[in-house]
Coordinates of C-alpha atoms in Angstrom, one line a residue:
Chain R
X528 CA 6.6 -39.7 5.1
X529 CA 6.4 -37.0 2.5
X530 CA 3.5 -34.7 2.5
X531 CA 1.2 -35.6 -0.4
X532 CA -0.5 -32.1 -0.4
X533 CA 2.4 -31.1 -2.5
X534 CA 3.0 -26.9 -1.9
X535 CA 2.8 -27.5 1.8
X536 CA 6.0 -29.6 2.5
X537 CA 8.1 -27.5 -0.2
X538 CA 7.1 -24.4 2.0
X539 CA 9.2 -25.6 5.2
X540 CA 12.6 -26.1 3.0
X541 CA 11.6 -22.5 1.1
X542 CA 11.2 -20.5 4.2
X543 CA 14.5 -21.9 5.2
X544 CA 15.8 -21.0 1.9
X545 CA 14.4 -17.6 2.2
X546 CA 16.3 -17.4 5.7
X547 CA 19.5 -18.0 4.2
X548 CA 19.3 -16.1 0.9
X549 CA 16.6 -13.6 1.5
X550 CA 18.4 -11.2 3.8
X551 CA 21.5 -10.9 0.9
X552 CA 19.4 -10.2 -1.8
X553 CA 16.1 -8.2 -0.5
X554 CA 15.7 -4.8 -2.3
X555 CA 15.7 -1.7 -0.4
X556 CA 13.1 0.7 -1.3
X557 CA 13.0 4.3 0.2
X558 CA 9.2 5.5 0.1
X559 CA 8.8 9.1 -0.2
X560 CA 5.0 10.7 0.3
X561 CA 3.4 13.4 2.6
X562 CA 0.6 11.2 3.3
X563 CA 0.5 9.4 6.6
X564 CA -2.4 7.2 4.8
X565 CA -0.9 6.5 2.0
X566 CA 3.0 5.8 3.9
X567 CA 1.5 3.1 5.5
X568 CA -0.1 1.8 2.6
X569 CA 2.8 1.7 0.4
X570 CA 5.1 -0.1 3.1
X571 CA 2.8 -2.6 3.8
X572 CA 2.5 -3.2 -0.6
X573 CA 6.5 -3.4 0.0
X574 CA 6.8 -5.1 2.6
X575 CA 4.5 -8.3 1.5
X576 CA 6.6 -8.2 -2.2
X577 CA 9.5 -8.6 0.2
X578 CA 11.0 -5.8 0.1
X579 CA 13.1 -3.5 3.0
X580 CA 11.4 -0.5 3.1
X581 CA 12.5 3.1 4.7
X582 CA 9.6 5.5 4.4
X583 CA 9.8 9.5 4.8
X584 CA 7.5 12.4 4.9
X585 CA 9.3 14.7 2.7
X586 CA 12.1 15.1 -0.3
X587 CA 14.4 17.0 2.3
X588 CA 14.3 13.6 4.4
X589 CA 14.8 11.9 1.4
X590 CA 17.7 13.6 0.3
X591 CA 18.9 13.7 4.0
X592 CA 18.7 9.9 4.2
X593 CA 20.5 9.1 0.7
X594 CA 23.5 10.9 2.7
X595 CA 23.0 13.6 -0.8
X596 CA 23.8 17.0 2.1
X597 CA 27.0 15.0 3.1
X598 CA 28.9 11.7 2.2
X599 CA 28.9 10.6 -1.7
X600 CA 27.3 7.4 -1.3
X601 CA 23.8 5.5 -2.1
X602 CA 23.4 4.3 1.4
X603 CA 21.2 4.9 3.4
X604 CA 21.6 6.7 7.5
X605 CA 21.2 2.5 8.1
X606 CA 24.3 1.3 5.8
X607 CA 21.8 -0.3 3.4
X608 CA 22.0 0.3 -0.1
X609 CA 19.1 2.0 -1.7
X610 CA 18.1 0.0 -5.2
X611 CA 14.8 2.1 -5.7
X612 CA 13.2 5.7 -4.9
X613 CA 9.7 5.5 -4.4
X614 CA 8.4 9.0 -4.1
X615 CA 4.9 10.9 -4.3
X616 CA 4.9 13.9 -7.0
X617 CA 2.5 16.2 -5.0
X618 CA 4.4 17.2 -1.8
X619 CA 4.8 20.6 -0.1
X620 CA 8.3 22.0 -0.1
X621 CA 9.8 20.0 -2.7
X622 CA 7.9 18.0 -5.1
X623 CA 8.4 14.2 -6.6
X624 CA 9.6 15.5 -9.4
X625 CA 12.2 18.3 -8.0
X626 CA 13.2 15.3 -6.1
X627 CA 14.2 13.1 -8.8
X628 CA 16.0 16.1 -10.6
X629 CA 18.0 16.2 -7.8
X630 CA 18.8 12.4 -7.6
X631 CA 19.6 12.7 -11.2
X632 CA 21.8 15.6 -10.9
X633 CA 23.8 13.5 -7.8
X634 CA 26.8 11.4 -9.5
X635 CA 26.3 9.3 -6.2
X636 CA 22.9 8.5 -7.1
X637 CA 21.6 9.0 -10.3
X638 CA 21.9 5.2 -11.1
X639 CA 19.4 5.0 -8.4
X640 CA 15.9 4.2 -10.3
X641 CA 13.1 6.5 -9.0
X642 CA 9.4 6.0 -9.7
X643 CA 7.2 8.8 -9.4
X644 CA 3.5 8.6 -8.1
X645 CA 0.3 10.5 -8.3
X646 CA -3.0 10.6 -8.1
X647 CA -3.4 12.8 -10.9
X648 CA -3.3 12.0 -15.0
X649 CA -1.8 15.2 -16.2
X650 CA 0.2 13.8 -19.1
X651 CA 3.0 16.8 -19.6
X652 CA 3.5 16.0 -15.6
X653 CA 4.1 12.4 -16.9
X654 CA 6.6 13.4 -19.9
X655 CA 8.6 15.7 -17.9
X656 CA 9.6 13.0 -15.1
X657 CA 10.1 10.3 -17.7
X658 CA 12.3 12.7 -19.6
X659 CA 14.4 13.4 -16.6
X660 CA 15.1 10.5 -16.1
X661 CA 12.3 8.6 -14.2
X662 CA 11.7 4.9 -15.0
X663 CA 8.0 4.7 -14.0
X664 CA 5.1 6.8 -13.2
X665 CA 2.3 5.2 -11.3
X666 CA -1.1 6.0 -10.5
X667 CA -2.4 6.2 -7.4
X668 CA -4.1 4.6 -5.4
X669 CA -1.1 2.0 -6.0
X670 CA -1.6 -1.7 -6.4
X671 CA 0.2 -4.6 -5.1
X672 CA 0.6 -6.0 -9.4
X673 CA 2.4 -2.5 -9.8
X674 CA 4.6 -3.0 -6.8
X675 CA 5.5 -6.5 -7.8
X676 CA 6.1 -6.0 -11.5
X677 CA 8.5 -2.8 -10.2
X678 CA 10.4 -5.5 -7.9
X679 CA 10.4 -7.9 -10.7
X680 CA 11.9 -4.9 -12.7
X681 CA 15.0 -4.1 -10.4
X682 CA 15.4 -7.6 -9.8
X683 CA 16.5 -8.1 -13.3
X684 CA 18.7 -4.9 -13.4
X685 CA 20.6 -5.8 -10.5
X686 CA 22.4 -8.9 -9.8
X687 CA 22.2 -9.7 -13.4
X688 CA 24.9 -12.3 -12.6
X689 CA 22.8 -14.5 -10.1
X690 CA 19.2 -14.9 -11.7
X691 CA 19.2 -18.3 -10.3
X692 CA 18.9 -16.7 -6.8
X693 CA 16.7 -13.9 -7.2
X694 CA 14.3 -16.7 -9.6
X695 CA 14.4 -18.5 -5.9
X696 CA 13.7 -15.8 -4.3
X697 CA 10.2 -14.4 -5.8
X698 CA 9.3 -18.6 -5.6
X699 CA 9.9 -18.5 -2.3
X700 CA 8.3 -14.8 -1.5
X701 CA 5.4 -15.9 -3.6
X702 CA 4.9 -19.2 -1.8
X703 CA 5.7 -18.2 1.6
X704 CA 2.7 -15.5 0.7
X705 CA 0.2 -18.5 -0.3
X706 CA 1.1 -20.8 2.6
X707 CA 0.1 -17.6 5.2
X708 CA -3.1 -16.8 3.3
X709 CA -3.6 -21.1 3.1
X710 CA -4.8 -21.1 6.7
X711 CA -7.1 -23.9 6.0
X712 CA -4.5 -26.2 4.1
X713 CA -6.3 -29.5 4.7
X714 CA -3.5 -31.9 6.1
X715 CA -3.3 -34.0 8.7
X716 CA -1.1 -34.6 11.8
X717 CA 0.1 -37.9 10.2
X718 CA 1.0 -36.4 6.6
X719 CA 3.6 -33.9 7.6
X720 CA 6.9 -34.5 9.4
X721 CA 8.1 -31.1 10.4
X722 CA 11.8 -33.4 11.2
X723 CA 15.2 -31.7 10.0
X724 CA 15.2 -34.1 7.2
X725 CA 12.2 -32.8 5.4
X726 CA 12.6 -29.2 6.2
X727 CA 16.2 -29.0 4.9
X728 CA 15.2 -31.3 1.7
X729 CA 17.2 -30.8 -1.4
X730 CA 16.0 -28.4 -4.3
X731 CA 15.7 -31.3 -6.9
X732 CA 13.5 -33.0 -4.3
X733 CA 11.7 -30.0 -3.9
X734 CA 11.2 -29.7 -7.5
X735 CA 9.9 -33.0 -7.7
X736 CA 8.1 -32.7 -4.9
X737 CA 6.3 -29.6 -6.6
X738 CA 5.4 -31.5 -9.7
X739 CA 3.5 -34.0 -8.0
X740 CA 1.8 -31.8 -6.1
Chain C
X689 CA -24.8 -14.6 18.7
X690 CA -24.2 -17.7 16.6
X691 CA -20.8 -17.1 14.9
X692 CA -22.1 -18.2 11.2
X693 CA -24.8 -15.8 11.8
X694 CA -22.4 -12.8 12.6
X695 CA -20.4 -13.8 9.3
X696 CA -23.8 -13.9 7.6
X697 CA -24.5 -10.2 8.5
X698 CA -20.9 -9.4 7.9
X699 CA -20.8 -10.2 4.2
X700 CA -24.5 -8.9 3.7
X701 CA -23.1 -5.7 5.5
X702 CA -19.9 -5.7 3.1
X703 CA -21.9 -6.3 0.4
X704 CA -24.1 -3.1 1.1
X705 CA -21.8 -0.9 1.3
X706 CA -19.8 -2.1 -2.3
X707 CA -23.3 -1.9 -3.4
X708 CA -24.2 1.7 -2.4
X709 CA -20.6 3.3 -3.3
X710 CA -19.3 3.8 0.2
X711 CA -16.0 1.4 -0.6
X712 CA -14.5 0.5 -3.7
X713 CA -12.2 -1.7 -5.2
X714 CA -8.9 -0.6 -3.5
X715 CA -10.7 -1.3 0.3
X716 CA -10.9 -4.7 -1.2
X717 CA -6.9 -4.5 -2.1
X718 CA -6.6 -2.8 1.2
X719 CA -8.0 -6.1 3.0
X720 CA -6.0 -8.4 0.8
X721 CA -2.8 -6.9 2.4
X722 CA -3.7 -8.1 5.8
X723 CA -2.9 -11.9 6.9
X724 CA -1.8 -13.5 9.9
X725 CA 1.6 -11.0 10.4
X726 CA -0.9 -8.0 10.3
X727 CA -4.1 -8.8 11.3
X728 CA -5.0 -5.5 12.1
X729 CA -3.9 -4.1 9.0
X730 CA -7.2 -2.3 8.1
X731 CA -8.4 -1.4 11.4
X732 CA -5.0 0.9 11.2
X733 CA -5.2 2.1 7.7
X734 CA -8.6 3.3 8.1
X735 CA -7.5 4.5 11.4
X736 CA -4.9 6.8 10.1
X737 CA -7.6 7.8 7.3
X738 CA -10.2 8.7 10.0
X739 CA -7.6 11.3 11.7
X740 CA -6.3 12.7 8.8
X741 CA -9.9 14.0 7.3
X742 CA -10.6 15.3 10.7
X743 CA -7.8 17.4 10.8
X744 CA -8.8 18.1 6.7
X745 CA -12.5 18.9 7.6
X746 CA -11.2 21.1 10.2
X747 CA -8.6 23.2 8.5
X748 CA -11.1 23.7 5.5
X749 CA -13.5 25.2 7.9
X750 CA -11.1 27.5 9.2
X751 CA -9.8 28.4 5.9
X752 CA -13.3 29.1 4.3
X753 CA -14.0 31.1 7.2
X754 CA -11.5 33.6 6.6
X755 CA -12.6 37.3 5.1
X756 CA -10.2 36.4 1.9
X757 CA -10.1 33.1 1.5
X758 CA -6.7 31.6 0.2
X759 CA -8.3 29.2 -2.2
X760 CA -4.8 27.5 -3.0
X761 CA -5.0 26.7 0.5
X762 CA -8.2 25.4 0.4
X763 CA -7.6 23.5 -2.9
X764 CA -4.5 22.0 -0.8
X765 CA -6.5 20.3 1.6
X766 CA -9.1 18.8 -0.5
X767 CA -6.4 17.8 -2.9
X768 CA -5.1 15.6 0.4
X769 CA -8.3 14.6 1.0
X770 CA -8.8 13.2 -2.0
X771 CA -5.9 11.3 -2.0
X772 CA -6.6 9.4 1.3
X773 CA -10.4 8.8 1.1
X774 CA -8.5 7.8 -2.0
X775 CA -5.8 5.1 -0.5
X776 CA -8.2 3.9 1.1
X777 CA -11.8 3.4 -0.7
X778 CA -14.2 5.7 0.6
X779 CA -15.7 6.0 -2.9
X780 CA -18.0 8.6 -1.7
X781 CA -15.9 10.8 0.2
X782 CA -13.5 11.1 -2.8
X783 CA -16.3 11.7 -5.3
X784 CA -17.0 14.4 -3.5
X785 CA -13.6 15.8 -3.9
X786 CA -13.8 16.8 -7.2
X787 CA -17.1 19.6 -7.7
X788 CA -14.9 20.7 -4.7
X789 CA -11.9 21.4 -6.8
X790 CA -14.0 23.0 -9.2
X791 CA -15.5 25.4 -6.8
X792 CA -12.3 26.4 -5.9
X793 CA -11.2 27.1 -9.0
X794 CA -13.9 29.4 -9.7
X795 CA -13.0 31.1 -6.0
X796 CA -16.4 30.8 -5.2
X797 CA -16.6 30.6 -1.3
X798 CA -20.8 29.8 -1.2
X799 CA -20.1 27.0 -3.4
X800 CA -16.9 26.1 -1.6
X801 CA -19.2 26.0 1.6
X802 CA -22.0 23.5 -0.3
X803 CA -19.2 21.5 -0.7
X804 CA -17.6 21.0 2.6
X805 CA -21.2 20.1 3.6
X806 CA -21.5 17.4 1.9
X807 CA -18.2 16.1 2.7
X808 CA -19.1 16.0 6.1
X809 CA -21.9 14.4 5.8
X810 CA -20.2 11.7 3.4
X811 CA -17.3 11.3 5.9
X812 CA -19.9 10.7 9.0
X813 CA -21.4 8.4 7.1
X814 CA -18.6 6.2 5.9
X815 CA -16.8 6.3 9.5
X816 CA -20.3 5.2 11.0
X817 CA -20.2 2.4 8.5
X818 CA -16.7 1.3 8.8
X819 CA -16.5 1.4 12.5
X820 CA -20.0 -0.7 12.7
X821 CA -18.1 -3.5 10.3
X822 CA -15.1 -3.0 12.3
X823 CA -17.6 -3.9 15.7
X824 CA -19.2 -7.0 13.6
X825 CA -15.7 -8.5 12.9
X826 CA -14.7 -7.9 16.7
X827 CA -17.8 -9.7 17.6
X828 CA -16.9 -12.4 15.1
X829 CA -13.4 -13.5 16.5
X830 CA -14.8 -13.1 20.3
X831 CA -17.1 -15.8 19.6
X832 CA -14.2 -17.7 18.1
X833 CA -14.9 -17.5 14.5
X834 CA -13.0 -16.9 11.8
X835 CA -13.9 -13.4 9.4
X836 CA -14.8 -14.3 5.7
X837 CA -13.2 -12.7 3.1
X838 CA -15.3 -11.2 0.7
X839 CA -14.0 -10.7 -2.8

């Protein structure tokens, strides 16, 4: 029998949708900040927006890990493809902002877009990363409606040519998201039929299923 | 204890310290980031937050302790400092950041001192706090409750 408590039964068939298509299409973001704190902080905004994320301490291990010292190429020491630079603008040795002039300098990786953070409002440190080419400056202490509206961002730029799949994808992330926090959903034993069937259910059923709910 | 007494004098004991500036907003955004997959999201955060201004507090002594004080230096370090009480909602802590600034700006070491001072003091304070909430939600999920989440 179909679960009546609508959101619930369209989560099984999402998270298997997210199985499937998540892993093709999950953006990798490289993290950049000196900050022990505020590394942990960011990964975990990343992570829960469903993103891969590869943090470092520094723009040297930056640089390192975009292969910039050695190999022409936007992947990462792990083979993954970068598809955004996250990076701090206050850092000892080199800064956020010597960092992205680098990145932009790089034919390998200037298509890469980099965000720059601080804590700080100084609005000629603002103009001079935007005019070198940085797509966003954010204030610190970040918040998870920045980090999602950055995803959101990328998301459009690349893989302009399957917006059905990333559309699925933010759904699902967004549901998966409310189904962990819904720890209390009120069903019972009898409503839900955790069987193949209903876990593998179609996306028009889903749809429908959705609407009712 | 009763367990819906515990989460009684857990929200009353969040609610003080919103009330009296000790956290802010982003603790709250901080809290929001933990579920099921990382329960012990905060716990780690604040952690990380608790080691890090140690080591701060400690190189500022030092550093204001030399005959000429590098007051980049010193500016460094309460720039960091700033930023993590920062990441992670000690309100109070960060406030006091900024007269800091100031006081090194004007490369005056007496004032610089006053300063560090009361840092301390805010940073005992807060770590007190947090690790007596942290205790109350401990006490909470041993006597099989659940913690409330307070907006």
């Amino acid at each position: 029998m179909r679960c009546r408590f609508g959101d619930t039964e369209t989560h099984f068939g999402v998270l298997v949708l997210i199985q499937v298509m998540g892993m093709a299409q999950e953006l990798h973001v490289l993290a950049v900040d000196d900050s022990l704190v505020d590394r942990k902080v960011i990964e975990r905004l990343l992570k829960i927006s469903c993103c891969k994320v590869t943090a470092v301490e520094s723009g040297r291990r930056a640089l390192q890990y975009l292969g910039l010292d050695g190999e022409k190429s936007s992947m990462g020491i792990d083979g993954l493809k970068v598809n955004l630079i996250l990076t701090d603008y206050s850092m000892p040795g080199m800064t956020g902002y010597e960092l992205l002039k680098k990145i932009k300098e790089s034919s390998a990786l200037s298509k890469i877009p980099v965000v720059i953070m601080s804590s700080e409002k100084i609005l000629p440190r603002i103009d001079r990363c935007l005019e070198e080419g940085a797509e966003e400056f954010l204030l610190k202490p970040v918040k998870l409606s920045d980090v999602k509206r950055l995803r959101d961002f990328i998301l459009r730029g690349e893989g302009d040519d399957d917006k059905l799949t990333d559309k699925k994808i933010k759904e699902a992330c967004s549901r998966k998201r409310k189904f962990q926090d819904d720890s209390t959903t009120q069903v019972t034993a009898h409503d839900i039929e955790s069987s193949p069937e209903s876990s593998a259910s179609s996306e028009s059923q889903q749809q429908k299923q959705s609407k009712i709910g | 204890m009763e367990v819906v007494q515990l989460q009684r004098s857990f929200v009353e004991y969040m609610d003080s310290l919103f009330r009296e500036g000790f956290l802010d907003a982003q603790f709250s955004q901080l809290q929001q980031l933990q579920d099921d997959s990382n329960p012990d999201f905060v716990v780690e955060v604040v952690s990380l937050f608790f080691e890090d201004s140690e080591r701060l507090l400690n190189d500022l002594t030092m550093a204001l302790d030399q005959p000429n004080v590098d007051f980049k230096q010193v500016d460094a370090h309460v720039h960091q400092l700033k930023g993590s009480s920062s990441s992670v909602g000690a309100q109070r802590v960060k406030n006091c950041c900024i007269p800091f600034r100031n006081c090194c700006e004007e490369q005056n070491t007496e004032a610089c001192l006053r300063c560090l001072q009361q840092i301390k003091q805010e940073y005992l304070l807060v770590k007190n706090k947090l690790q007596t909430l942290f205790d109350l939600e401990q006490q909470i999920v041993a006597a099989g409750g659940a913690i409330p989440m307070v907006q």
